[in-house]
Amino acid sequence: HRAMGETAWQTMSNLHIGIVGCGRSGSYLASSLVRAGVKNLTLLDSDTIEPHNLGEMALVNTRDLGRPKVDAVRDALLQFDNELNIATEVASIGKLI
């Protein structure tokens, strides 16, 4: 957190960010945000991990096949920092609006 300064780091760590879609872009975004200091995330996706996702997504591997994407991404992020606050929703955005 020294690179961005204490104030900016505190601001990042206090944000709560929602990510809609945890596939290719969403999984990389979640990983990048956590590495930047974000501690509070909500992940939303209705899909499960399929073989074609393994080469496209950050954080997942063969043990995640058949699991909801949100659960696989959450569990991988918690391995990085087990004090993260990550809520998950296995749903599409259309179901929540």
Backbone atoms as SQL, in Angstrom:
CREATE TABLE atoms (id INTEGER PRIMARY KEY, chain TEXT, resi INTEGER, resn TEXT, atom TEXT, x REAL, y REAL, z REAL);
INSERT INTO atoms VALUES
  (1, 'A', 1, 'HIS', 'N', 0.802, -1.208, 0.000),
  (2, 'A', 1, 'HIS', 'CA', 0.000, 0.000, 0.000),
  (3, 'A', 1, 'HIS', 'C', 0.841, 1.268, 0.000),
  (4, 'A', 2, 'ARG', 'N', 2.133, 1.150, 0.157),
  (5, 'A', 2, 'ARG', 'CA', 2.990, 2.334, 0.149),
  (6, 'A', 2, 'ARG', 'C', 3.012, 3.027, -1.211),
  (7, 'A', 3, 'ALA', 'N', 2.876, 2.276, -2.280),
  (8, 'A', 3, 'ALA', 'CA', 2.958, 2.856, -3.623),
  (9, 'A', 3, 'ALA', 'C', 1.847, 3.871, -3.872),
  (10, 'A', 4, 'MET', 'N', 0.656, 3.649, -3.323),
  (11, 'A', 4, 'MET', 'CA', -0.457, 4.571, -3.583),
  (12, 'A', 4, 'MET', 'C', -0.671, 5.556, -2.447),
  (13, 'A', 5, 'GLY', 'N', 0.015, 5.405, -1.370),
  (14, 'A', 5, 'GLY', 'CA', -0.157, 6.301, -0.231),
  (15, 'A', 5, 'GLY', 'C', -1.196, 5.771, 0.735),
  (16, 'A', 6, 'GLU', 'N', -1.046, 6.099, 1.985),
  (17, 'A', 6, 'GLU', 'CA', -1.909, 5.581, 3.041),
  (18, 'A', 6, 'GLU', 'C', -3.371, 5.985, 2.863),
  (19, 'A', 7, 'THR', 'N', -3.631, 7.236, 2.511),
  (20, 'A', 7, 'THR', 'CA', -5.013, 7.703, 2.364),
  (21, 'A', 7, 'THR', 'C', -5.718, 6.981, 1.228),
  (22, 'A', 8, 'ALA', 'N', -5.063, 6.871, 0.086),
  (23, 'A', 8, 'ALA', 'CA', -5.655, 6.175, -1.058),
  (24, 'A', 8, 'ALA', 'C', -5.870, 4.705, -0.730),
  (25, 'A', 9, 'TRP', 'N', -4.916, 4.093, -0.047),
  (26, 'A', 9, 'TRP', 'CA', -5.049, 2.687, 0.317),
  (27, 'A', 9, 'TRP', 'C', -6.229, 2.486, 1.273),
  (28, 'A', 10, 'GLN', 'N', -6.386, 3.371, 2.249),
  (29, 'A', 10, 'GLN', 'CA', -7.524, 3.268, 3.177),
  (30, 'A', 10, 'GLN', 'C', -8.851, 3.406, 2.434),
  (31, 'A', 11, 'THR', 'N', -8.896, 4.334, 1.488),
  (32, 'A', 11, 'THR', 'CA', -10.110, 4.513, 0.688),
  (33, 'A', 11, 'THR', 'C', -10.431, 3.237, -0.075),
  (34, 'A', 12, 'MET', 'N', -9.431, 2.651, -0.740),
  (35, 'A', 12, 'MET', 'CA', -9.631, 1.403, -1.498),
  (36, 'A', 12, 'MET', 'C', -10.106, 0.280, -0.587),
  (37, 'A', 13, 'SER', 'N', -9.492, 0.148, 0.568),
  (38, 'A', 13, 'SER', 'CA', -9.837, -0.973, 1.435),
  (39, 'A', 13, 'SER', 'C', -11.235, -0.834, 2.025),
  (40, 'A', 14, 'ASN', 'N', -11.788, 0.370, 2.062),
  (41, 'A', 14, 'ASN', 'CA', -13.134, 0.577, 2.611),
  (42, 'A', 14, 'ASN', 'C', -14.241, 0.505, 1.567),
  (43, 'A', 15, 'LEU', 'N', -13.897, 0.465, 0.282),
  (44, 'A', 15, 'LEU', 'CA', -14.914, 0.366, -0.763),
  (45, 'A', 15, 'LEU', 'C', -15.611, -0.987, -0.726),
  (46, 'A', 16, 'HIS', 'N', -16.854, -1.024, -1.149),
  (47, 'A', 16, 'HIS', 'CA', -17.562, -2.284, -1.392),
  (48, 'A', 16, 'HIS', 'C', -17.945, -2.273, -2.865),
  (49, 'A', 17, 'ILE', 'N', -17.365, -3.190, -3.606),
  (50, 'A', 17, 'ILE', 'CA', -17.535, -3.210, -5.057),
  (51, 'A', 17, 'ILE', 'C', -18.281, -4.461, -5.484),
  (52, 'A', 18, 'GLY', 'N', -19.252, -4.270, -6.365),
  (53, 'A', 18, 'GLY', 'CA', -19.982, -5.387, -6.947),
  (54, 'A', 18, 'GLY', 'C', -19.445, -5.693, -8.334),
  (55, 'A', 19, 'ILE', 'N', -19.257, -6.962, -8.619),
  (56, 'A', 19, 'ILE', 'CA', -18.790, -7.401, -9.932),
  (57, 'A', 19, 'ILE', 'C', -19.868, -8.291, -10.534),
  (58, 'A', 20, 'VAL', 'N', -20.407, -7.862, -11.660),
  (59, 'A', 20, 'VAL', 'CA', -21.431, -8.617, -12.363),
  (60, 'A', 20, 'VAL', 'C', -20.740, -9.410, -13.463),
  (61, 'A', 21, 'GLY', 'N', -20.701, -10.720, -13.289),
  (62, 'A', 21, 'GLY', 'CA', -20.010, -11.615, -14.215),
  (63, 'A', 21, 'GLY', 'C', -18.633, -11.956, -13.687),
  (64, 'A', 22, 'CYS', 'N', -18.398, -13.225, -13.443),
  (65, 'A', 22, 'CYS', 'CA', -17.123, -13.669, -12.874),
  (66, 'A', 22, 'CYS', 'C', -16.339, -14.544, -13.838),
  (67, 'A', 23, 'GLY', 'N', -16.581, -14.369, -15.122),
  (68, 'A', 23, 'GLY', 'CA', -15.830, -15.105, -16.138),
  (69, 'A', 23, 'GLY', 'C', -14.481, -14.471, -16.375),
  (70, 'A', 24, 'ARG', 'N', -14.099, -14.383, -17.635),
  (71, 'A', 24, 'ARG', 'CA', -12.775, -13.877, -18.000),
  (72, 'A', 24, 'ARG', 'C', -12.484, -12.514, -17.374),
  (73, 'A', 25, 'SER', 'N', -13.240, -11.505, -17.726),
  (74, 'A', 25, 'SER', 'CA', -12.962, -10.144, -17.238),
  (75, 'A', 25, 'SER', 'C', -13.232, -10.002, -15.745),
  (76, 'A', 26, 'GLY', 'N', -14.351, -10.539, -15.297),
  (77, 'A', 26, 'GLY', 'CA', -14.713, -10.401, -13.888),
  (78, 'A', 26, 'GLY', 'C', -13.738, -11.063, -12.935),
  (79, 'A', 27, 'SER', 'N', -13.232, -12.235, -13.303),
  (80, 'A', 27, 'SER', 'CA', -12.281, -12.917, -12.414),
  (81, 'A', 27, 'SER', 'C', -10.966, -12.155, -12.333),
  (82, 'A', 28, 'TYR', 'N', -10.507, -11.605, -13.470),
  (83, 'A', 28, 'TYR', 'CA', -9.291, -10.794, -13.453),
  (84, 'A', 28, 'TYR', 'C', -9.509, -9.487, -12.692),
  (85, 'A', 29, 'LEU', 'N', -10.676, -8.882, -12.849),
  (86, 'A', 29, 'LEU', 'CA', -10.988, -7.654, -12.133),
  (87, 'A', 29, 'LEU', 'C', -11.009, -7.906, -10.624),
  (88, 'A', 30, 'ALA', 'N', -11.674, -8.965, -10.199),
  (89, 'A', 30, 'ALA', 'CA', -11.733, -9.295, -8.774),
  (90, 'A', 30, 'ALA', 'C', -10.336, -9.495, -8.205),
  (91, 'A', 31, 'SER', 'N', -9.511, -10.228, -8.910),
  (92, 'A', 31, 'SER', 'CA', -8.142, -10.471, -8.461),
  (93, 'A', 31, 'SER', 'C', -7.361, -9.161, -8.352),
  (94, 'A', 32, 'SER', 'N', -7.485, -8.307, -9.353),
  (95, 'A', 32, 'SER', 'CA', -6.766, -7.030, -9.354),
  (96, 'A', 32, 'SER', 'C', -7.245, -6.117, -8.227),
  (97, 'A', 33, 'LEU', 'N', -8.539, -6.063, -8.005),
  (98, 'A', 33, 'LEU', 'CA', -9.071, -5.217, -6.940),
  (99, 'A', 33, 'LEU', 'C', -8.583, -5.667, -5.567),
  (100, 'A', 34, 'VAL', 'N', -8.598, -6.965, -5.330),
  (101, 'A', 34, 'VAL', 'CA', -8.127, -7.481, -4.045),
  (102, 'A', 34, 'VAL', 'C', -6.643, -7.177, -3.865),
  (103, 'A', 35, 'ARG', 'N', -5.869, -7.348, -4.906),
  (104, 'A', 35, 'ARG', 'CA', -4.433, -7.045, -4.820),
  (105, 'A', 35, 'ARG', 'C', -4.180, -5.549, -4.615),
  (106, 'A', 36, 'ALA', 'N', -5.135, -4.707, -5.035),
  (107, 'A', 36, 'ALA', 'CA', -5.009, -3.262, -4.838),
  (108, 'A', 36, 'ALA', 'C', -5.480, -2.826, -3.446),
  (109, 'A', 37, 'GLY', 'N', -6.091, -3.737, -2.707),
  (110, 'A', 37, 'GLY', 'CA', -6.486, -3.424, -1.342),
  (111, 'A', 37, 'GLY', 'C', -7.961, -3.449, -1.042),
  (112, 'A', 38, 'VAL', 'N', -8.806, -3.710, -2.035),
  (113, 'A', 38, 'VAL', 'CA', -10.251, -3.797, -1.785),
  (114, 'A', 38, 'VAL', 'C', -10.526, -5.023, -0.914),
  (115, 'A', 39, 'LYS', 'N', -11.306, -4.834, 0.137),
  (116, 'A', 39, 'LYS', 'CA', -11.587, -5.911, 1.094),
  (117, 'A', 39, 'LYS', 'C', -13.027, -6.403, 1.037),
  (118, 'A', 40, 'ASN', 'N', -13.912, -5.654, 0.358),
  (119, 'A', 40, 'ASN', 'CA', -15.343, -5.968, 0.360),
  (120, 'A', 40, 'ASN', 'C', -15.857, -6.079, -1.071),
  (121, 'A', 41, 'LEU', 'N', -16.282, -7.275, -1.443),
  (122, 'A', 41, 'LEU', 'CA', -16.778, -7.526, -2.797),
  (123, 'A', 41, 'LEU', 'C', -18.106, -8.265, -2.746),
  (124, 'A', 42, 'THR', 'N', -18.919, -8.017, -3.740),
  (125, 'A', 42, 'THR', 'CA', -20.074, -8.862, -4.016),
  (126, 'A', 42, 'THR', 'C', -19.900, -9.380, -5.438),
  (127, 'A', 43, 'LEU', 'N', -19.949, -10.687, -5.599),
  (128, 'A', 43, 'LEU', 'CA', -19.780, -11.341, -6.891),
  (129, 'A', 43, 'LEU', 'C', -21.122, -11.886, -7.351),
  (130, 'A', 44, 'LEU', 'N', -21.480, -11.608, -8.602),
  (131, 'A', 44, 'LEU', 'CA', -22.756, -12.033, -9.167),
  (132, 'A', 44, 'LEU', 'C', -22.519, -12.736, -10.498),
  (133, 'A', 45, 'ASP', 'N', -22.980, -13.970, -10.611),
  (134, 'A', 45, 'ASP', 'CA', -22.885, -14.730, -11.867),
  (135, 'A', 45, 'ASP', 'C', -23.769, -15.961, -11.730),
  (136, 'A', 46, 'SER', 'N', -24.435, -16.323, -12.801),
  (137, 'A', 46, 'SER', 'CA', -25.325, -17.488, -12.756),
  (138, 'A', 46, 'SER', 'C', -24.684, -18.753, -13.329),
  (139, 'A', 47, 'ASP', 'N', -23.479, -18.636, -13.867),
  (140, 'A', 47, 'ASP', 'CA', -22.838, -19.764, -14.568),
  (141, 'A', 47, 'ASP', 'C', -21.955, -20.606, -13.662),
  (142, 'A', 48, 'THR', 'N', -21.662, -21.810, -14.169),
  (143, 'A', 48, 'THR', 'CA', -20.718, -22.714, -13.509),
  (144, 'A', 48, 'THR', 'C', -19.441, -22.812, -14.337),
  (145, 'A', 49, 'ILE', 'N', -18.400, -23.316, -13.706),
  (146, 'A', 49, 'ILE', 'CA', -17.115, -23.491, -14.383),
  (147, 'A', 49, 'ILE', 'C', -17.218, -24.693, -15.319),
  (148, 'A', 50, 'GLU', 'N', -16.897, -24.458, -16.587),
  (149, 'A', 50, 'GLU', 'CA', -16.866, -25.511, -17.601),
  (150, 'A', 50, 'GLU', 'C', -15.439, -25.623, -18.131),
  (151, 'A', 51, 'PRO', 'N', -15.107, -26.732, -18.782),
  (152, 'A', 51, 'PRO', 'CA', -13.725, -26.914, -19.258),
  (153, 'A', 51, 'PRO', 'C', -13.180, -25.740, -20.072),
  (154, 'A', 52, 'HIS', 'N', -14.003, -25.124, -20.916),
  (155, 'A', 52, 'HIS', 'CA', -13.496, -24.021, -21.734),
  (156, 'A', 52, 'HIS', 'C', -13.167, -22.770, -20.909),
  (157, 'A', 53, 'ASN', 'N', -13.646, -22.693, -19.657),
  (158, 'A', 53, 'ASN', 'CA', -13.347, -21.547, -18.798),
  (159, 'A', 53, 'ASN', 'C', -11.933, -21.605, -18.224),
  (160, 'A', 54, 'LEU', 'N', -11.358, -22.807, -18.141),
  (161, 'A', 54, 'LEU', 'CA', -10.090, -22.966, -17.435),
  (162, 'A', 54, 'LEU', 'C', -8.964, -22.136, -18.025),
  (163, 'A', 55, 'GLY', 'N', -8.905, -22.004, -19.323),
  (164, 'A', 55, 'GLY', 'CA', -7.852, -21.217, -19.939),
  (165, 'A', 55, 'GLY', 'C', -8.177, -19.741, -20.047),
  (166, 'A', 56, 'GLU', 'N', -9.407, -19.376, -19.736),
  (167, 'A', 56, 'GLU', 'CA', -9.867, -18.001, -19.925),
  (168, 'A', 56, 'GLU', 'C', -9.953, -17.200, -18.635),
  (169, 'A', 57, 'MET', 'N', -10.164, -17.858, -17.523),
  (170, 'A', 57, 'MET', 'CA', -10.415, -17.174, -16.257),
  (171, 'A', 57, 'MET', 'C', -9.187, -17.169, -15.359),
  (172, 'A', 58, 'ALA', 'N', -9.082, -16.121, -14.561),
  (173, 'A', 58, 'ALA', 'CA', -8.083, -16.089, -13.497),
  (174, 'A', 58, 'ALA', 'C', -8.610, -16.917, -12.332),
  (175, 'A', 59, 'LEU', 'N', -7.721, -17.482, -11.573),
  (176, 'A', 59, 'LEU', 'CA', -8.027, -18.054, -10.261),
  (177, 'A', 59, 'LEU', 'C', -8.642, -19.449, -10.253),
  (178, 'A', 60, 'VAL', 'N', -9.002, -20.037, -11.373),
  (179, 'A', 60, 'VAL', 'CA', -9.688, -21.328, -11.350),
  (180, 'A', 60, 'VAL', 'C', -8.822, -22.423, -11.961),
  (181, 'A', 61, 'ASN', 'N', -9.136, -23.666, -11.583),
  (182, 'A', 61, 'ASN', 'CA', -8.452, -24.821, -12.178),
  (183, 'A', 61, 'ASN', 'C', -9.405, -26.010, -12.226),
  (184, 'A', 62, 'THR', 'N', -8.908, -27.168, -12.576),
  (185, 'A', 62, 'THR', 'CA', -9.772, -28.329, -12.812),
  (186, 'A', 62, 'THR', 'C', -10.607, -28.729, -11.597),
  (187, 'A', 63, 'ARG', 'N', -10.146, -28.469, -10.410),
  (188, 'A', 63, 'ARG', 'CA', -10.946, -28.835, -9.221),
  (189, 'A', 63, 'ARG', 'C', -12.233, -28.021, -9.121),
  (190, 'A', 64, 'ASP', 'N', -12.307, -26.918, -9.889),
  (191, 'A', 64, 'ASP', 'CA', -13.480, -26.055, -9.856),
  (192, 'A', 64, 'ASP', 'C', -14.551, -26.425, -10.884),
  (193, 'A', 65, 'LEU', 'N', -14.278, -27.392, -11.733),
  (194, 'A', 65, 'LEU', 'CA', -15.251, -27.777, -12.763),
  (195, 'A', 65, 'LEU', 'C', -16.602, -28.116, -12.132),
  (196, 'A', 66, 'GLY', 'N', -17.661, -27.540, -12.688),
  (197, 'A', 66, 'GLY', 'CA', -19.015, -27.787, -12.195),
  (198, 'A', 66, 'GLY', 'C', -19.449, -26.885, -11.057),
  (199, 'A', 67, 'ARG', 'N', -18.529, -26.152, -10.468),
  (200, 'A', 67, 'ARG', 'CA', -18.868, -25.244, -9.362),
  (201, 'A', 67, 'ARG', 'C', -19.370, -23.908, -9.905),
  (202, 'A', 68, 'PRO', 'N', -20.208, -23.221, -9.146),
  (203, 'A', 68, 'PRO', 'CA', -20.583, -21.864, -9.548),
  (204, 'A', 68, 'PRO', 'C', -19.328, -20.983, -9.647),
  (205, 'A', 69, 'LYS', 'N', -19.282, -20.147, -10.672),
  (206, 'A', 69, 'LYS', 'CA', -18.123, -19.265, -10.853),
  (207, 'A', 69, 'LYS', 'C', -17.893, -18.387, -9.625),
  (208, 'A', 70, 'VAL', 'N', -18.973, -17.865, -9.040),
  (209, 'A', 70, 'VAL', 'CA', -18.812, -16.980, -7.877),
  (210, 'A', 70, 'VAL', 'C', -18.146, -17.698, -6.707),
  (211, 'A', 71, 'ASP', 'N', -18.473, -18.968, -6.510),
  (212, 'A', 71, 'ASP', 'CA', -17.872, -19.718, -5.401),
  (213, 'A', 71, 'ASP', 'C', -16.396, -20.007, -5.659),
  (214, 'A', 72, 'ALA', 'N', -16.074, -20.373, -6.892),
  (215, 'A', 72, 'ALA', 'CA', -14.676, -20.666, -7.229),
  (216, 'A', 72, 'ALA', 'C', -13.811, -19.418, -7.098),
  (217, 'A', 73, 'VAL', 'N', -14.291, -18.291, -7.599),
  (218, 'A', 73, 'VAL', 'CA', -13.531, -17.043, -7.509),
  (219, 'A', 73, 'VAL', 'C', -13.404, -16.610, -6.048),
  (220, 'A', 74, 'ARG', 'N', -14.501, -16.661, -5.299),
  (221, 'A', 74, 'ARG', 'CA', -14.457, -16.300, -3.870),
  (222, 'A', 74, 'ARG', 'C', -13.425, -17.138, -3.124),
  (223, 'A', 75, 'ASP', 'N', -13.487, -18.455, -3.307),
  (224, 'A', 75, 'ASP', 'CA', -12.578, -19.332, -2.570),
  (225, 'A', 75, 'ASP', 'C', -11.120, -19.075, -2.923),
  (226, 'A', 76, 'ALA', 'N', -10.849, -18.794, -4.183),
  (227, 'A', 76, 'ALA', 'CA', -9.475, -18.486, -4.598),
  (228, 'A', 76, 'ALA', 'C', -9.009, -17.166, -3.985),
  (229, 'A', 77, 'LEU', 'N', -9.888, -16.173, -3.954),
  (230, 'A', 77, 'LEU', 'CA', -9.521, -14.890, -3.361),
  (231, 'A', 77, 'LEU', 'C', -9.283, -15.022, -1.859),
  (232, 'A', 78, 'LEU', 'N', -10.066, -15.845, -1.202),
  (233, 'A', 78, 'LEU', 'CA', -9.874, -16.059, 0.236),
  (234, 'A', 78, 'LEU', 'C', -8.558, -16.763, 0.539),
  (235, 'A', 79, 'GLN', 'N', -8.030, -17.520, -0.417),
  (236, 'A', 79, 'GLN', 'CA', -6.702, -18.113, -0.252),
  (237, 'A', 79, 'GLN', 'C', -5.634, -17.024, -0.253),
  (238, 'A', 80, 'PHE', 'N', -5.880, -15.965, -0.992),
  (239, 'A', 80, 'PHE', 'CA', -4.970, -14.828, -1.059),
  (240, 'A', 80, 'PHE', 'C', -5.043, -14.009, 0.230),
  (241, 'A', 81, 'ASP', 'N', -6.265, -13.803, 0.745),
  (242, 'A', 81, 'ASP', 'CA', -6.479, -13.019, 1.967),
  (243, 'A', 81, 'ASP', 'C', -7.752, -13.542, 2.634),
  (244, 'A', 82, 'ASN', 'N', -7.602, -14.285, 3.719),
  (245, 'A', 82, 'ASN', 'CA', -8.765, -14.918, 4.354),
  (246, 'A', 82, 'ASN', 'C', -9.612, -13.955, 5.180),
  (247, 'A', 83, 'GLU', 'N', -9.252, -12.681, 5.213),
  (248, 'A', 83, 'GLU', 'CA', -10.048, -11.697, 5.938),
  (249, 'A', 83, 'GLU', 'C', -10.924, -10.850, 5.017),
  (250, 'A', 84, 'LEU', 'N', -11.022, -11.253, 3.760),
  (251, 'A', 84, 'LEU', 'CA', -11.885, -10.544, 2.818),
  (252, 'A', 84, 'LEU', 'C', -13.345, -10.766, 3.174),
  (253, 'A', 85, 'ASN', 'N', -14.175, -9.798, 2.835),
  (254, 'A', 85, 'ASN', 'CA', -15.614, -9.907, 2.996),
  (255, 'A', 85, 'ASN', 'C', -16.196, -10.050, 1.587),
  (256, 'A', 86, 'ILE', 'N', -16.537, -11.275, 1.204),
  (257, 'A', 86, 'ILE', 'CA', -17.016, -11.526, -0.155),
  (258, 'A', 86, 'ILE', 'C', -18.393, -12.176, -0.099),
  (259, 'A', 87, 'ALA', 'N', -19.374, -11.448, -0.596),
  (260, 'A', 87, 'ALA', 'CA', -20.725, -11.987, -0.736),
  (261, 'A', 87, 'ALA', 'C', -20.862, -12.527, -2.153),
  (262, 'A', 88, 'THR', 'N', -21.635, -13.589, -2.305),
  (263, 'A', 88, 'THR', 'CA', -21.848, -14.172, -3.634),
  (264, 'A', 88, 'THR', 'C', -23.335, -14.328, -3.898),
  (265, 'A', 89, 'GLU', 'N', -23.672, -14.244, -5.161),
  (266, 'A', 89, 'GLU', 'CA', -25.046, -14.456, -5.600),
  (267, 'A', 89, 'GLU', 'C', -25.002, -15.227, -6.904),
  (268, 'A', 90, 'VAL', 'N', -25.549, -16.443, -6.882),
  (269, 'A', 90, 'VAL', 'CA', -25.626, -17.250, -8.109),
  (270, 'A', 90, 'VAL', 'C', -26.935, -16.854, -8.795),
  (271, 'A', 91, 'ALA', 'N', -26.828, -15.841, -9.632),
  (272, 'A', 91, 'ALA', 'CA', -27.995, -15.300, -10.344),
  (273, 'A', 91, 'ALA', 'C', -27.508, -14.418, -11.472),
  (274, 'A', 92, 'SER', 'N', -28.408, -14.110, -12.385),
  (275, 'A', 92, 'SER', 'CA', -28.083, -13.140, -13.427),
  (276, 'A', 92, 'SER', 'C', -28.621, -11.783, -13.002),
  (277, 'A', 93, 'ILE', 'N', -28.065, -10.735, -13.533),
  (278, 'A', 93, 'ILE', 'CA', -28.479, -9.377, -13.183),
  (279, 'A', 93, 'ILE', 'C', -29.963, -9.153, -13.502),
  (280, 'A', 94, 'GLY', 'N', -30.445, -9.784, -14.559),
  (281, 'A', 94, 'GLY', 'CA', -31.849, -9.649, -14.935),
  (282, 'A', 94, 'GLY', 'C', -32.800, -10.145, -13.875),
  (283, 'A', 95, 'LYS', 'N', -32.382, -11.139, -13.107),
  (284, 'A', 95, 'LYS', 'CA', -33.232, -11.682, -12.026),
  (285, 'A', 95, 'LYS', 'C', -33.307, -10.739, -10.838),
  (286, 'A', 96, 'LEU', 'N', -32.320, -9.847, -10.706),
  (287, 'A', 96, 'LEU', 'CA', -32.258, -8.982, -9.529),
  (288, 'A', 96, 'LEU', 'C', -32.843, -7.597, -9.769),
  (289, 'A', 97, 'ILE', 'N', -33.069, -7.259, -11.030),
  (290, 'A', 97, 'ILE', 'CA', -33.591, -5.908, -11.329),
  (291, 'A', 97, 'ILE', 'C', -35.097, -5.904, -11.277);
